[in-house]
Tab-separated table of C-alpha atoms and ligand atoms in Angstrom:
chain	number	residue	atom	x	y	z
L	14	UNK	CA	4.939	-4.910	-31.163
L	15	UNK	CA	7.334	-1.907	-32.092
L	16	UNK	CA	5.068	0.919	-33.434
L	17	UNK	CA	8.002	3.159	-34.459
L	18	UNK	CA	8.978	0.569	-37.673
L	19	UNK	CA	7.188	1.124	-41.097
L	20	UNK	CA	8.165	-1.224	-44.015
L	21	UNK	CA	9.486	1.060	-46.987
L	22	UNK	CA	9.301	-0.574	-49.383
L	23	UNK	CA	6.584	-3.102	-48.627
L	24	UNK	CA	6.677	-6.713	-50.174
L	25	UNK	CA	9.510	-8.690	-51.613
L	26	UNK	CA	12.686	-7.036	-52.462
L	27	UNK	CA	15.066	-9.435	-54.454
L	28	UNK	CA	18.154	-6.546	-55.766
L	29	UNK	CA	21.000	-8.998	-57.047
L	30	UNK	CA	24.019	-6.609	-57.755
L	31	UNK	CA	26.779	-8.498	-58.831
L	32	UNK	CA	27.252	-11.753	-61.350
L	33	UNK	CA	29.812	-14.207	-60.847
L	34	UNK	CA	32.274	-12.500	-63.056
L	35	UNK	CA	31.798	-9.161	-60.887
L	36	UNK	CA	32.516	-10.975	-57.874
L	37	UNK	CA	36.416	-9.792	-57.748
L	38	UNK	CA	37.024	-8.511	-54.666
L	39	UNK	CA	37.830	-10.830	-51.568
L	40	UNK	CA	35.500	-9.284	-49.427
L	41	UNK	CA	32.598	-7.782	-51.175
L	42	UNK	CA	31.883	-4.090	-50.508
L	43	UNK	CA	28.512	-3.548	-48.577
L	44	UNK	CA	27.199	-1.780	-51.331
L	45	UNK	CA	27.764	-4.564	-53.619
L	46	UNK	CA	26.256	-7.574	-51.082
L	47	UNK	CA	22.532	-8.837	-52.556
L	48	UNK	CA	19.814	-7.490	-50.707
L	49	UNK	CA	16.722	-10.221	-50.098
L	50	UNK	CA	13.754	-9.230	-48.080
L	51	UNK	CA	10.477	-11.384	-48.367
L	52	UNK	CA	8.049	-8.884	-46.736
L	53	UNK	CA	9.654	-5.586	-47.412
L	54	UNK	CA	12.740	-3.141	-45.727
L	55	UNK	CA	11.473	-1.812	-41.766
L	56	UNK	CA	12.602	1.586	-41.069
L	57	UNK	CA	13.594	1.100	-37.225
L	58	UNK	CA	14.170	3.975	-34.642
L	59	UNK	CA	16.519	2.745	-32.258
L	60	UNK	CA	15.285	4.640	-29.637
L	61	UNK	CA	11.816	2.819	-29.469
L	62	UNK	CA	13.824	-0.688	-30.520
L	63	UNK	CA	14.661	-3.562	-27.937
L	64	UNK	CA	15.756	-7.295	-28.161
L	65	UNK	CA	14.155	-9.481	-25.996
L	66	UNK	CA	15.626	-13.062	-25.314
L	67	UNK	CA	12.758	-15.167	-23.385
L	68	UNK	CA	11.693	-18.975	-23.553
L	69	UNK	CA	13.867	-21.675	-22.095
L	70	UNK	CA	16.365	-19.219	-20.451
L	71	UNK	CA	17.003	-19.118	-17.157
L	72	UNK	CA	16.732	-15.343	-17.009
L	73	UNK	CA	14.537	-13.552	-19.371
L	74	UNK	CA	15.498	-10.116	-20.494
L	75	UNK	CA	15.433	-6.929	-22.537
L	76	UNK	CA	18.597	-5.323	-23.988
L	77	UNK	CA	18.758	-1.990	-25.662
L	78	UNK	CA	21.098	-1.048	-28.519
L	79	UNK	CA	23.377	0.329	-25.733
L	80	UNK	CA	23.536	-2.741	-23.905
L	81	UNK	CA	24.455	-4.917	-26.698
L	82	UNK	CA	27.027	-2.569	-27.813
L	83	UNK	CA	28.676	-2.728	-24.317
L	84	UNK	CA	29.148	-6.849	-24.807
L	85	UNK	CA	32.777	-7.584	-26.526
L	86	UNK	CA	32.591	-6.902	-30.260
L	87	UNK	CA	33.376	-10.312	-32.383
L	88	UNK	CA	34.233	-10.505	-36.046
L	89	UNK	CA	33.687	-13.119	-38.071
L	90	UNK	CA	34.548	-13.303	-42.157
L	91	UNK	CA	32.265	-15.266	-43.789
L	92	UNK	CA	30.980	-16.467	-47.497
L	93	UNK	CA	27.293	-15.210	-47.456
L	94	UNK	CA	24.709	-17.057	-49.931
L	95	UNK	CA	20.976	-17.042	-50.284
L	96	UNK	CA	19.624	-20.588	-50.781
L	97	UNK	CA	17.608	-18.881	-53.814
L	98	UNK	CA	13.865	-19.706	-54.286
L	99	UNK	CA	12.177	-21.468	-51.453
L	100	UNK	CA	10.246	-23.729	-53.827
L	101	UNK	CA	12.983	-24.036	-56.265
L	102	UNK	CA	15.916	-25.953	-54.719
L	103	UNK	CA	17.056	-27.170	-58.429
L	104	UNK	CA	17.811	-24.038	-59.189
L	105	UNK	CA	21.307	-21.997	-59.006
L	106	UNK	CA	20.992	-18.379	-58.376
L	107	UNK	CA	24.925	-17.751	-57.130
L	108	UNK	CA	24.026	-15.147	-54.891
L	109	UNK	CA	26.811	-15.232	-53.393
L	110	UNK	CA	29.425	-12.403	-51.078
L	111	UNK	CA	32.229	-12.868	-48.780
L	112	UNK	CA	31.570	-10.404	-45.344
L	113	UNK	CA	33.168	-9.293	-42.164
L	114	UNK	CA	30.316	-9.319	-39.921
L	115	UNK	CA	30.990	-7.417	-36.367
L	116	UNK	CA	28.510	-7.745	-33.382
L	117	UNK	CA	28.185	-9.807	-29.878
L	118	UNK	CA	28.546	-13.049	-29.940
L	119	UNK	CA	25.394	-15.215	-29.264
L	120	UNK	CA	26.817	-17.865	-26.792
L	121	UNK	CA	28.269	-15.145	-24.695
L	122	UNK	CA	24.825	-13.325	-24.665
L	123	UNK	CA	23.139	-16.738	-23.973
L	124	UNK	CA	25.522	-17.105	-20.856
L	125	UNK	CA	23.923	-13.979	-19.534
L	126	UNK	CA	20.311	-15.308	-19.723
L	127	UNK	CA	21.476	-18.592	-19.037
L	128	UNK	CA	19.994	-22.105	-21.111
L	129	UNK	CA	17.545	-24.318	-19.488
L	130	UNK	CA	18.467	-28.200	-20.430
L	131	UNK	CA	15.346	-28.608	-22.209
L	132	UNK	CA	15.920	-25.931	-25.049
L	133	UNK	CA	17.054	-27.408	-28.035
L	134	UNK	CA	16.717	-24.546	-30.691
L	135	UNK	CA	16.589	-21.028	-31.175
L	136	UNK	CA	14.037	-18.941	-32.296
L	137	UNK	CA	14.879	-15.932	-34.266
L	138	UNK	CA	12.413	-13.325	-35.225
L	139	UNK	CA	12.592	-10.328	-37.062
L	140	UNK	CA	10.310	-7.101	-37.131
L	141	UNK	CA	9.379	-7.666	-40.405
L	142	UNK	CA	5.609	-8.384	-41.178
L	143	UNK	CA	3.026	-8.938	-44.085
L	144	UNK	CA	2.011	-11.663	-46.725
L	145	UNK	CA	4.202	-13.860	-48.523
L	146	UNK	CA	2.735	-15.919	-51.131
L	147	UNK	CA	-0.876	-16.961	-50.084
L	148	UNK	CA	0.468	-17.351	-46.796
L	149	UNK	CA	-1.417	-15.322	-43.603
L	150	UNK	CA	-0.146	-12.331	-41.971
L	151	UNK	CA	3.167	-13.456	-40.333
L	152	UNK	CA	6.489	-12.167	-39.408
L	153	UNK	CA	10.102	-13.866	-40.465
L	154	UNK	CA	11.007	-16.286	-38.053
L	155	UNK	CA	13.646	-18.975	-38.579
L	156	UNK	CA	15.258	-21.431	-36.324
L	157	UNK	CA	18.642	-22.844	-35.596
L	158	UNK	CA	19.750	-26.296	-33.546
L	159	UNK	CA	21.535	-24.801	-30.479
L	160	UNK	CA	24.231	-27.675	-30.973
L	161	UNK	CA	25.279	-24.699	-34.011
L	162	UNK	CA	26.719	-22.867	-30.770
L	163	UNK	CA	29.859	-25.359	-30.204
L	164	UNK	CA	31.461	-24.339	-33.187
L	165	UNK	CA	31.347	-20.639	-32.697
L	166	UNK	CA	30.900	-17.444	-34.891
L	167	UNK	CA	27.170	-17.144	-34.442
L	168	UNK	CA	26.806	-13.072	-33.871
L	169	UNK	CA	24.139	-10.734	-33.416
L	170	UNK	CA	25.572	-8.420	-35.807
L	171	UNK	CA	25.732	-4.822	-35.947
L	172	UNK	CA	28.319	-4.195	-38.398
L	173	UNK	CA	29.040	-4.839	-42.072
L	174	UNK	CA	32.570	-4.596	-43.008
L	175	UNK	CA	33.236	-2.230	-40.454
L	176	UNK	CA	30.610	-0.100	-41.030
L	177	UNK	CA	27.015	0.102	-39.352
L	178	UNK	CA	24.060	-1.992	-40.633
L	179	UNK	CA	22.091	-0.383	-43.556
L	180	UNK	CA	18.611	-0.765	-43.374
L	181	UNK	CA	18.519	-3.179	-45.967
L	182	UNK	CA	20.931	-5.312	-44.342
L	183	UNK	CA	19.213	-5.813	-41.447
L	184	UNK	CA	19.973	-2.415	-39.194
L	185	UNK	CA	20.116	-2.279	-36.380
L	186	UNK	CA	20.743	-5.975	-35.501
L	187	UNK	CA	20.757	-8.884	-37.502
L	188	UNK	CA	21.963	-12.933	-36.672
L	189	UNK	CA	24.740	-14.107	-38.495
L	190	UNK	CA	25.403	-18.131	-38.593
L	191	UNK	CA	28.662	-18.425	-40.621
L	192	UNK	CA	27.902	-21.536	-42.495
L	193	UNK	CA	24.328	-21.580	-43.069
L	194	UNK	CA	22.467	-20.121	-46.085
L	195	UNK	CA	21.469	-16.296	-45.683
L	196	UNK	CA	17.927	-16.922	-45.255
L	197	UNK	CA	18.667	-18.231	-41.767
L	198	UNK	CA	20.269	-14.925	-40.569
L	199	UNK	CA	17.221	-13.000	-39.287
L	200	UNK	CA	17.590	-9.125	-40.143
L	201	UNK	CA	16.030	-6.624	-37.914
L	202	UNK	CA	16.117	-8.628	-35.061
L	203	UNK	CA	13.453	-8.005	-32.498
L	204	UNK	CA	13.336	-11.324	-30.129
L	205	UNK	CA	15.199	-14.531	-29.724
L	206	UNK	CA	13.489	-17.313	-27.992
L	207	UNK	CA	15.003	-20.967	-27.004
L	208	UNK	CA	12.584	-23.721	-27.705
L	209	UNK	CA	12.503	-27.417	-27.398
L	210	UNK	CA	11.460	-28.208	-31.087
L	211	UNK	CA	11.380	-26.509	-34.117
L	212	UNK	CA	9.437	-23.351	-34.890
L	213	UNK	CA	6.122	-23.599	-37.155
L	214	UNK	CA	6.615	-20.200	-38.929
L	215	UNK	CA	6.232	-20.437	-42.646
L	216	UNK	CA	9.598	-19.702	-43.888
L	217	UNK	CA	10.729	-22.473	-40.970
L	218	UNK	CA	8.539	-25.282	-41.777
L	219	UNK	CA	6.967	-24.789	-45.327
L	220	UNK	CA	9.279	-22.841	-47.079
L	221	UNK	CA	13.244	-23.678	-47.113
L	222	UNK	CA	12.972	-27.637	-46.464
L	223	UNK	CA	14.471	-29.680	-49.332
L	224	UNK	CA	13.426	-33.036	-49.848
L	225	UNK	CA	15.908	-35.853	-49.316
L	226	UNK	CA	17.260	-37.330	-51.620
L	227	UNK	CA	15.581	-40.658	-52.264
L	228	UNK	CA	17.479	-43.893	-50.794
L	229	UNK	CA	17.189	-47.205	-49.622
L	230	UNK	CA	14.659	-46.259	-46.736
L	231	UNK	CA	14.094	-43.024	-47.220
L	232	UNK	CA	10.422	-41.954	-47.430
L	233	UNK	CA	9.464	-39.722	-50.282
L	234	UNK	CA	8.388	-37.367	-48.006
L	235	UNK	CA	11.388	-36.492	-46.293
L	236	UNK	CA	13.004	-33.183	-46.108
L	237	UNK	CA	15.822	-31.524	-44.370
L	238	UNK	CA	16.164	-27.520	-43.449
L	239	UNK	CA	18.274	-25.546	-45.532
L	240	UNK	CA	20.928	-24.851	-43.190
L	241	UNK	CA	24.293	-25.526	-43.982
L	242	UNK	CA	25.756	-24.668	-47.227
L	243	UNK	CA	26.453	-27.404	-49.405
L	244	UNK	CA	29.816	-27.144	-51.489
L	245	UNK	CA	29.897	-24.642	-54.199
L	246	UNK	CA	32.613	-22.611	-56.766
L	247	UNK	CA	32.266	-19.922	-58.890
L	248	UNK	CA	34.398	-19.060	-61.986
L	249	UNK	CA	35.365	-15.753	-61.994
L	250	UNK	CA	37.475	-15.361	-64.698
L	251	UNK	CA	37.095	-15.699	-67.796
L	252	UNK	CA	33.514	-14.032	-67.935
L	253	UNK	CA	30.855	-16.335	-69.382
L	254	UNK	CA	30.669	-15.745	-73.156
L	255	UNK	CA	34.198	-14.028	-72.986
L	256	UNK	CA	36.314	-13.819	-76.110
L	257	UNK	CA	40.111	-14.543	-75.348
L	258	UNK	CA	43.385	-15.079	-77.286
L	259	UNK	CA	45.521	-18.363	-77.511
L	260	UNK	CA	48.151	-17.270	-74.713
L	261	UNK	CA	48.053	-18.675	-71.193
L	262	UNK	CA	45.566	-17.126	-68.850
L	263	UNK	CA	44.655	-17.851	-65.273
L	264	UNK	CA	41.175	-19.093	-64.735
L	265	UNK	CA	39.895	-18.371	-61.361
L	266	UNK	CA	37.051	-17.998	-58.911
L	267	UNK	CA	35.738	-18.896	-55.217
L	268	UNK	CA	34.395	-21.763	-53.615
L	269	UNK	CA	32.729	-22.199	-50.281
L	270	UNK	CA	31.219	-24.677	-48.083
L	271	UNK	CA	29.720	-24.663	-44.366
L	272	UNK	CA	32.637	-27.008	-43.525
L	273	UNK	CA	35.132	-25.694	-45.875
L	274	UNK	CA	36.363	-26.901	-49.127
L	275	UNK	CA	38.960	-29.449	-49.607
L	276	UNK	CA	39.382	-29.405	-53.615
L	277	UNK	CA	38.000	-27.645	-56.442
L	278	UNK	CA	38.587	-29.514	-59.984
L	279	UNK	CA	38.015	-27.814	-63.416
L	280	UNK	CA	36.823	-29.812	-66.574
L	281	UNK	CA	37.156	-28.623	-70.305
L	282	UNK	CA	34.688	-31.723	-71.464
L	283	UNK	CA	31.426	-31.136	-69.603
L	284	UNK	CA	32.483	-33.509	-66.494
L	285	UNK	CA	34.392	-36.539	-68.140
L	286	UNK	CA	37.704	-35.515	-66.823
L	287	UNK	CA	38.456	-33.040	-64.304
L	288	UNK	CA	41.983	-31.502	-62.905
L	289	UNK	CA	42.444	-30.116	-59.877
L	290	UNK	CA	43.401	-26.647	-59.104
L	291	UNK	CA	45.666	-24.422	-56.309
L	292	UNK	CA	43.341	-23.716	-53.375
L	293	UNK	CA	43.714	-21.314	-50.342
L	294	UNK	CA	42.974	-22.542	-47.029
L	295	UNK	CA	40.141	-20.828	-45.579
L	296	UNK	CA	39.993	-17.974	-42.815
L	297	UNK	CA	37.291	-18.762	-40.286
L	298	UNK	CA	34.061	-19.148	-42.538
L	299	UNK	CA	35.295	-17.461	-45.472
L	300	UNK	CA	35.260	-18.395	-49.556
L	301	UNK	CA	38.665	-19.556	-51.095
L	302	UNK	CA	40.395	-18.563	-54.006
L	303	UNK	CA	40.908	-21.625	-56.697
L	304	UNK	CA	43.054	-20.740	-59.320
L	305	UNK	CA	44.793	-22.790	-62.263
L	306	UNK	CA	46.805	-21.533	-65.665
L	307	UNK	CA	45.062	-22.791	-68.813
L	308	UNK	CA	46.690	-22.762	-72.176
L	309	UNK	CA	43.909	-23.270	-74.967
L	310	UNK	CA	44.994	-25.876	-77.336
L	311	UNK	CA	43.255	-24.461	-80.318
L	312	UNK	CA	40.693	-21.847	-81.424
L	313	UNK	CA	36.636	-22.465	-81.156
L	314	UNK	CA	34.406	-22.977	-78.288
L	315	UNK	CA	35.186	-24.395	-74.999
L	316	UNK	CA	33.415	-24.690	-71.648
L	317	UNK	CA	34.977	-24.828	-68.276
L	318	UNK	CA	33.388	-26.328	-65.412
L	319	UNK	CA	34.511	-26.067	-61.557
L	320	UNK	CA	33.345	-28.189	-58.671
L	321	UNK	CA	34.222	-28.178	-55.050
L	322	UNK	CA	34.667	-31.025	-52.801
L	323	UNK	CA	34.075	-30.294	-48.893
L	324	UNK	CA	36.013	-31.413	-46.208
L	325	UNK	CA	33.507	-34.333	-45.441
L	326	UNK	CA	34.097	-35.284	-49.210
L	327	UNK	CA	30.690	-34.198	-50.532
L	328	UNK	CA	31.359	-32.814	-54.272
L	329	UNK	CA	28.718	-30.445	-56.077
L	330	UNK	CA	25.952	-32.221	-58.223
L	331	UNK	CA	26.286	-31.626	-62.065
L	332	UNK	CA	22.688	-30.317	-62.305
L	333	UNK	CA	19.285	-29.786	-60.400
L	334	UNK	CA	20.817	-28.378	-57.721
L	335	UNK	CA	21.207	-24.938	-55.520
L	336	UNK	CA	24.591	-25.938	-55.847
L	337	UNK	CA	25.314	-27.479	-58.911
L	338	UNK	CA	28.305	-27.076	-61.052
L	339	UNK	CA	28.774	-23.567	-62.333
L	340	UNK	CA	29.823	-23.641	-66.206
L	341	UNK	CA	31.149	-21.155	-68.128
L	342	UNK	CA	31.434	-20.889	-72.164
L	343	UNK	CA	34.833	-19.130	-73.813
L	344	UNK	CA	35.422	-18.332	-77.374
L	345	UNK	CA	39.083	-18.389	-78.141
L	346	UNK	CA	39.946	-16.394	-80.947
L	347	UNK	CA	41.915	-17.696	-84.081
L	348	UNK	CA	45.476	-16.851	-83.554
Y	416	MTE	N1	13.758	-10.672	-41.190
Y	416	MTE	C1	14.278	-11.010	-42.052
Y	416	MTE	N2	15.472	-11.719	-42.529
Y	416	MTE	C2	15.728	-12.013	-43.510
Y	416	MTE	C3	15.037	-11.976	-44.270
Y	416	MTE	C4	13.866	-11.656	-44.376
Y	416	MTE	O1	13.082	-11.783	-45.246
Y	416	MTE	N3	13.771	-10.969	-43.144
Y	416	MTE	N4	15.577	-12.957	-45.726
Y	416	MTE	C5	16.625	-13.686	-45.600
Y	416	MTE	C6	17.109	-14.269	-46.903
Y	416	MTE	S1	16.567	-14.917	-47.853
Y	416	MTE	C7	18.612	-13.608	-47.125
Y	416	MTE	S2	19.261	-14.564	-48.479
Y	416	MTE	C8	19.226	-12.886	-46.354
Y	416	MTE	C9	19.929	-11.873	-47.091
Y	416	MTE	O2	20.551	-11.031	-46.692
Y	416	MTE	P1	21.226	-9.634	-46.811
Y	416	MTE	O3	19.994	-8.982	-47.816
Y	416	MTE	O4	21.629	-8.805	-45.868
Y	416	MTE	O5	21.959	-9.978	-47.713
Y	416	MTE	O6	18.494	-12.290	-45.275
Y	416	MTE	C10	17.310	-13.115	-44.617
Y	416	MTE	N5	16.922	-12.493	-43.600
Y	417	MO	MO1	17.539	-15.813	-49.783
């Protein structure tokens, strides 16, 4: 549709800038936020760019960028996390940041177009196109249940940390769904469509669906979409494989979950016993700092594990999950 767009580079981009021990800032500087793109990075000319809104709306419409800027600007602070490899939900990748996005509120935007009563899902399409794995030519499309709108905060964002989006992060406009994994935050937005059912795009239906844990009566084929982020905590300090002295140190990190984190516990015996930490409240959908004072009882090797529990009582799995507990090894030097 948009002839003024070219991909540069073409193909998968995976630029993970910071490891857990480098995530020292509460709000991750834009240049340190990881970049993920399946098909390449579109370079978009604003003069020919438009956002179309169609499907099950009362008044289909096209917006120019100027028209979007005229809507009230809203901001939201939220964790921003890549779900990891689409076919390996068992591998934690810890690609995470905490960002302040600003832009137009999707709920307010849809009051302009109206929502037909049969509409159940939002489909969001980016301008990037191309091949992914062995799938045919396809655009990047994701979907979101319209019910998510009632919690608020869903933005059509044009700023990251108060500055215009860069091409890598979705210039000129991207979707931001606080609480959902990053894969749903469609960049280089071109079209929004309301529909009665889920989208059939490869990134919606084939990839990014996790097997449901087998339980009584569950079909082995059952999957659920990679939408809400599960509870997760990372230890920022001490750094994995660091050598420390015998004195008291602060062990701290960040924890997040789509519905907020209630508690973070630490174990020094590989999960046999846990002790709780102090945890800050969350602001909007931000990550939350946890910390505890730790005095090593001896010199030698230690492992520390952090485990978050969300406000619904769900805790992180010990292993084989994208949000499996984070472990650091610490060497305590002889005094
Ligand atoms: N149009 C489009 N949007 C996309 C993607 C993509 O490939 N194309 N990748 C998604 C994935 S997997 C992630 S993790 C986030 C990453 O956002 P960031 O690169 O701004 O950090 O963008 C999402 N939005
Ligand atoms: Mo991702």
